[in-house]
Amino acid sequence: MNVDIKKIKAAETRNLRQLILRPHQKADELIYEDDEHPDTVHFGAYVQDEICGISSLYKHKLKGIDEIQSWRLRGMATSESCRGKGVGVLLMDECTKHIKNQNGFLFWCNARTTAEGFYEKFGMKRYGDVFTPDGLGEHVVMIKYL
Ligand SMILES: CC(C)(COP(=O)(O)OP(=O)(O)OC[C@H]1O[C@@H](n2cnc3c(N)ncnc32)[C@H](O)[C@@H]1OP(=O)(O)O)[C@@H](O)C(=O)NCCC(=O)NCCS
């Protein structure tokens, strides 16, 4: 499968955000804080002209770690039709590359516990206890120092 990873606009993430991550939420809830901030970057994975994966990076600190060079991953998803074919790896690699290019140091996310094993493949580790945001299932913070 030929996959292109491109920078995309925040608006272009929203269909997959809703379809895969938050089907119960309305359009305005799919706008995340700082989606339009100049430091924020959104990536889309394309197979031919079809978007089949998304991820977004925000220059946000993690509560409890006073590190200014901290980057948060949000909205990481691949569409069911192209899952398990390495698209997730390509998106994570692009995110890691971007953070390193920005002299970022801490890479973190609030991960669904169902995806914890995916993040562990990139050397991310659990930080703190499991928590359950409204309607989104069990989550855990995962971190990695780059
Ligand atoms: C998690 C997700 C983004 C992974 O994307 P993907 O395109 O399937 O990932 P890849 O095909 O690149 O898989 C890379 C590796 O991670 C593994 N993997 C994928 N999803 C996994 C999961 N949920 N748990 C454990 N391992 C996982 C794959 O088996 C593969 O392992 P391998 O290299 O040993 O073969 C995708 O499954 C998804 O969108 N899930 C639903 C939404 C979701 O949970 N997003 C994360 C929110 S925190």
mmCIF file of C-alpha atoms and ligand atoms in Angstrom:
data_model
loop_
_atom_site.group_PDB
_atom_site.id
_atom_site.type_symbol
_atom_site.label_atom_id
_atom_site.label_comp_id
_atom_site.label_asym_id
_atom_site.label_seq_id
_atom_site.Cartn_x
_atom_site.Cartn_y
_atom_site.Cartn_z
ATOM 1 C CA MET A 1 0.000 0.000 0.000
ATOM 2 C CA ASN A 2 1.354 3.384 -1.026
ATOM 3 C CA VAL A 3 0.783 5.837 1.819
ATOM 4 C CA ASP A 4 1.570 9.563 1.790
ATOM 5 C CA ILE A 5 1.795 11.477 5.043
ATOM 6 C CA LYS A 6 0.901 15.147 4.570
ATOM 7 C CA LYS A 7 0.350 18.176 6.770
ATOM 8 C CA ILE A 8 -3.364 18.945 6.751
ATOM 9 C CA LYS A 9 -5.715 21.581 8.150
ATOM 10 C CA ALA A 10 -7.484 21.017 11.457
ATOM 11 C CA ALA A 11 -10.807 20.922 9.605
ATOM 12 C CA GLU A 12 -9.581 17.965 7.562
ATOM 13 C CA THR A 13 -9.152 15.819 10.692
ATOM 14 C CA ARG A 14 -12.731 16.159 11.853
ATOM 15 C CA ASN A 15 -14.462 13.465 9.783
ATOM 16 C CA LEU A 16 -12.123 10.734 11.000
ATOM 17 C CA ARG A 17 -12.107 12.163 14.524
ATOM 18 C CA GLN A 18 -15.839 11.750 14.608
ATOM 19 C CA LEU A 19 -16.071 8.452 12.756
ATOM 20 C CA ILE A 20 -13.392 6.623 14.705
ATOM 21 C CA LEU A 21 -12.820 8.383 17.986
ATOM 22 C CA ARG A 22 -15.951 10.268 19.003
ATOM 23 C CA PRO A 23 -19.052 9.114 17.096
ATOM 24 C CA HIS A 24 -21.274 10.294 19.963
ATOM 25 C CA GLN A 25 -20.019 13.876 19.803
ATOM 26 C CA LYS A 26 -21.254 16.895 17.859
ATOM 27 C CA ALA A 27 -19.173 18.829 15.337
ATOM 28 C CA ASP A 28 -18.199 21.587 17.800
ATOM 29 C CA GLU A 29 -16.898 19.052 20.335
ATOM 30 C CA LEU A 30 -14.489 17.752 17.681
ATOM 31 C CA ILE A 31 -12.651 21.072 17.730
ATOM 32 C CA TYR A 32 -9.836 20.521 20.215
ATOM 33 C CA GLU A 33 -8.158 23.291 22.210
ATOM 34 C CA ASP A 34 -5.402 24.970 20.126
ATOM 35 C CA ASP A 35 -6.338 23.133 16.929
ATOM 36 C CA GLU A 36 -5.596 26.393 15.108
ATOM 37 C CA HIS A 37 -2.586 27.446 17.198
ATOM 38 C CA PRO A 38 0.514 28.205 15.086
ATOM 39 C CA ASP A 39 2.573 25.582 16.970
ATOM 40 C CA THR A 40 -0.006 22.876 16.336
ATOM 41 C CA VAL A 41 0.427 20.491 13.439
ATOM 42 C CA HIS A 42 -2.018 17.985 11.925
ATOM 43 C CA PHE A 43 -0.984 15.030 9.790
ATOM 44 C CA GLY A 44 -3.111 13.018 7.395
ATOM 45 C CA ALA A 45 -2.235 9.637 5.884
ATOM 46 C CA TYR A 46 -3.468 9.322 2.321
ATOM 47 C CA VAL A 47 -3.901 6.259 0.134
ATOM 48 C CA GLN A 48 -4.403 7.726 -3.314
ATOM 49 C CA ASP A 49 -6.832 10.575 -2.599
ATOM 50 C CA GLU A 50 -8.487 9.055 0.429
ATOM 51 C CA ILE A 51 -7.574 10.080 3.946
ATOM 52 C CA CYS A 52 -7.157 6.953 6.041
ATOM 53 C CA GLY A 53 -5.347 8.194 9.130
ATOM 54 C CA ILE A 54 -4.870 11.308 11.264
ATOM 55 C CA SER A 55 -2.788 12.608 14.143
ATOM 56 C CA SER A 56 -2.325 16.022 15.720
ATOM 57 C CA LEU A 57 0.472 17.505 17.843
ATOM 58 C CA TYR A 58 0.115 20.372 20.323
ATOM 59 C CA LYS A 59 2.871 22.136 22.228
ATOM 60 C CA HIS A 60 1.242 21.464 25.586
ATOM 61 C CA LYS A 61 2.758 20.683 28.952
ATOM 62 C CA LEU A 62 1.731 17.563 30.827
ATOM 63 C CA LYS A 63 0.340 18.273 34.296
ATOM 64 C CA GLY A 64 2.972 17.251 36.853
ATOM 65 C CA ILE A 65 5.983 17.594 34.535
ATOM 66 C CA ASP A 66 7.323 21.132 34.261
ATOM 67 C CA GLU A 67 8.975 20.721 30.865
ATOM 68 C CA ILE A 68 8.390 23.524 28.381
ATOM 69 C CA GLN A 69 9.478 21.396 25.382
ATOM 70 C CA SER A 70 6.478 19.094 25.758
ATOM 71 C CA TRP A 71 4.320 17.907 22.879
ATOM 72 C CA ARG A 72 0.943 16.239 23.168
ATOM 73 C CA LEU A 73 -0.415 13.792 20.615
ATOM 74 C CA ARG A 74 -4.194 13.855 20.103
ATOM 75 C CA GLY A 75 -6.686 12.481 17.623
ATOM 76 C CA MET A 76 -4.577 9.489 16.541
ATOM 77 C CA ALA A 77 -6.713 7.204 14.403
ATOM 78 C CA THR A 78 -6.671 5.062 11.288
ATOM 79 C CA SER A 79 -9.778 4.075 9.369
ATOM 80 C CA GLU A 80 -10.851 0.449 9.755
ATOM 81 C CA SER A 81 -10.219 -0.339 6.100
ATOM 82 C CA CYS A 82 -6.503 0.442 6.366
ATOM 83 C CA ARG A 83 -5.818 -0.600 9.944
ATOM 84 C CA GLY A 84 -3.050 -3.058 10.744
ATOM 85 C CA LYS A 85 -1.093 -2.121 7.595
ATOM 86 C CA GLY A 86 1.524 0.156 9.111
ATOM 87 C CA VAL A 87 -0.275 3.501 8.692
ATOM 88 C CA GLY A 88 -0.218 4.092 12.456
ATOM 89 C CA VAL A 89 3.559 3.594 12.477
ATOM 90 C CA LEU A 90 4.005 6.121 9.644
ATOM 91 C CA LEU A 91 1.957 8.726 11.519
ATOM 92 C CA MET A 92 3.830 8.135 14.793
ATOM 93 C CA ASP A 93 7.185 8.363 12.978
ATOM 94 C CA GLU A 94 6.149 11.673 11.395
ATOM 95 C CA CYS A 95 5.069 13.008 14.784
ATOM 96 C CA THR A 96 8.349 11.958 16.411
ATOM 97 C CA LYS A 97 10.315 13.547 13.569
ATOM 98 C CA HIS A 98 8.370 16.808 13.912
ATOM 99 C CA ILE A 99 8.909 16.976 17.685
ATOM 100 C CA LYS A 100 12.636 16.335 17.318
ATOM 101 C CA ASN A 101 12.866 19.024 14.611
ATOM 102 C CA GLN A 102 11.236 21.476 17.030
ATOM 103 C CA ASN A 103 13.738 20.511 19.756
ATOM 104 C CA GLY A 104 10.909 18.878 21.671
ATOM 105 C CA PHE A 105 11.843 16.702 24.609
ATOM 106 C CA LEU A 106 8.725 15.152 26.082
ATOM 107 C CA PHE A 107 6.194 13.311 23.874
ATOM 108 C CA TRP A 108 2.964 12.412 25.631
ATOM 109 C CA CYS A 109 -0.676 11.508 25.085
ATOM 110 C CA ASN A 110 -3.802 10.459 26.903
ATOM 111 C CA ALA A 111 -4.119 6.963 25.466
ATOM 112 C CA ARG A 112 -7.111 4.701 25.417
ATOM 113 C CA THR A 113 -6.079 1.653 27.408
ATOM 114 C CA THR A 114 -7.156 -0.383 24.359
ATOM 115 C CA ALA A 115 -4.351 1.327 22.398
ATOM 116 C CA GLU A 116 -1.695 1.180 25.133
ATOM 117 C CA GLY A 117 0.131 -1.693 23.413
ATOM 118 C CA PHE A 118 0.358 0.384 20.228
ATOM 119 C CA TYR A 119 2.110 3.249 22.038
ATOM 120 C CA GLU A 120 4.390 0.839 23.890
ATOM 121 C CA LYS A 121 5.770 -0.199 20.499
ATOM 122 C CA PHE A 122 7.238 3.331 20.263
ATOM 123 C CA GLY A 123 8.813 3.161 23.700
ATOM 124 C CA MET A 124 6.086 5.147 25.460
ATOM 125 C CA LYS A 125 5.395 4.230 29.058
ATOM 126 C CA ARG A 126 2.484 4.584 31.429
ATOM 127 C CA TYR A 127 2.546 7.671 33.673
ATOM 128 C CA GLY A 128 0.063 7.717 36.548
ATOM 129 C CA ASP A 129 -3.243 5.979 37.035
ATOM 130 C CA VAL A 130 -6.039 4.967 34.691
ATOM 131 C CA PHE A 131 -8.799 7.603 34.361
ATOM 132 C CA THR A 132 -12.092 7.682 32.482
ATOM 133 C CA PRO A 133 -13.099 10.899 30.671
ATOM 134 C CA ASP A 134 -16.856 11.253 30.100
ATOM 135 C CA GLY A 135 -18.057 8.820 27.454
ATOM 136 C CA LEU A 136 -14.558 7.962 26.200
ATOM 137 C CA GLY A 137 -13.624 4.811 28.121
ATOM 138 C CA GLU A 138 -10.530 4.083 30.172
ATOM 139 C CA HIS A 139 -7.424 6.162 29.443
ATOM 140 C CA VAL A 140 -3.876 6.353 30.725
ATOM 141 C CA VAL A 141 -1.146 8.945 30.159
ATOM 142 C CA MET A 142 1.741 7.578 28.072
ATOM 143 C CA ILE A 143 5.063 9.417 27.889
ATOM 144 C CA LYS A 144 8.417 9.210 26.197
ATOM 145 C CA TYR A 145 11.503 11.417 26.483
ATOM 146 C CA LEU A 146 13.035 11.905 23.050
HETATM 147 C C1 LIG B 1 -4.386 2.486 17.390
HETATM 148 C C2 LIG B 1 -4.385 2.700 15.876
HETATM 149 C C3 LIG B 1 -4.197 4.185 15.588
HETATM 150 C C4 LIG B 1 -3.234 1.902 15.261
HETATM 151 O O1 LIG B 1 -3.182 2.160 13.885
HETATM 152 P P1 LIG B 1 -2.789 1.030 12.805
HETATM 153 O O2 LIG B 1 -2.775 1.704 11.488
HETATM 154 O O3 LIG B 1 -3.671 -0.145 12.968
HETATM 155 O O4 LIG B 1 -1.317 0.682 13.296
HETATM 156 P P2 LIG B 1 -0.207 -0.165 12.524
HETATM 157 O O5 LIG B 1 -0.799 -1.017 11.472
HETATM 158 O O6 LIG B 1 0.871 0.795 12.108
HETATM 159 O O7 LIG B 1 0.324 -1.096 13.699
HETATM 160 C C5 LIG B 1 1.607 -1.002 14.264
HETATM 161 C C6 LIG B 1 1.769 -2.062 15.312
HETATM 162 O O8 LIG B 1 0.927 -1.759 16.434
HETATM 163 C C7 LIG B 1 0.082 -2.848 16.720
HETATM 164 N N1 LIG B 1 -1.200 -2.334 17.172
HETATM 165 C C8 LIG B 1 -2.076 -1.623 16.453
HETATM 166 N N2 LIG B 1 -3.118 -1.287 17.217
HETATM 167 C C9 LIG B 1 -2.873 -1.822 18.453
HETATM 168 C C10 LIG B 1 -3.589 -1.814 19.682
HETATM 169 N N3 LIG B 1 -4.760 -1.207 19.796
HETATM 170 N N4 LIG B 1 -3.029 -2.444 20.746
HETATM 171 C C11 LIG B 1 -1.839 -3.066 20.629
HETATM 172 N N5 LIG B 1 -1.108 -3.098 19.494
HETATM 173 C C12 LIG B 1 -1.636 -2.473 18.420
HETATM 174 C C13 LIG B 1 -0.036 -3.608 15.409
HETATM 175 O O9 LIG B 1 -0.385 -4.946 15.646
HETATM 176 C C14 LIG B 1 1.360 -3.465 14.852
HETATM 177 O O10 LIG B 1 2.221 -4.381 15.505
HETATM 178 P P3 LIG B 1 3.389 -5.154 14.721
HETATM 179 O O11 LIG B 1 4.336 -4.093 14.254
HETATM 180 O O12 LIG B 1 3.963 -6.035 15.757
HETATM 181 O O13 LIG B 1 2.721 -5.860 13.598
HETATM 182 C C15 LIG B 1 -5.699 2.191 15.211
HETATM 183 O O14 LIG B 1 -5.877 0.848 15.538
HETATM 184 C C16 LIG B 1 -6.936 2.958 15.583
HETATM 185 O O15 LIG B 1 -7.252 3.985 14.979
HETATM 186 N N6 LIG B 1 -7.703 2.466 16.576
HETATM 187 C C17 LIG B 1 -8.966 3.065 16.951
HETATM 188 C C18 LIG B 1 -8.781 4.460 17.512
HETATM 189 C C19 LIG B 1 -7.812 4.486 18.649
HETATM 190 O O16 LIG B 1 -7.889 3.721 19.612
HETATM 191 N N7 LIG B 1 -6.891 5.460 18.581
HETATM 192 C C20 LIG B 1 -5.920 5.695 19.635
HETATM 193 C C21 LIG B 1 -6.546 6.671 20.552
HETATM 194 S S1 LIG B 1 -5.543 6.885 22.012
#
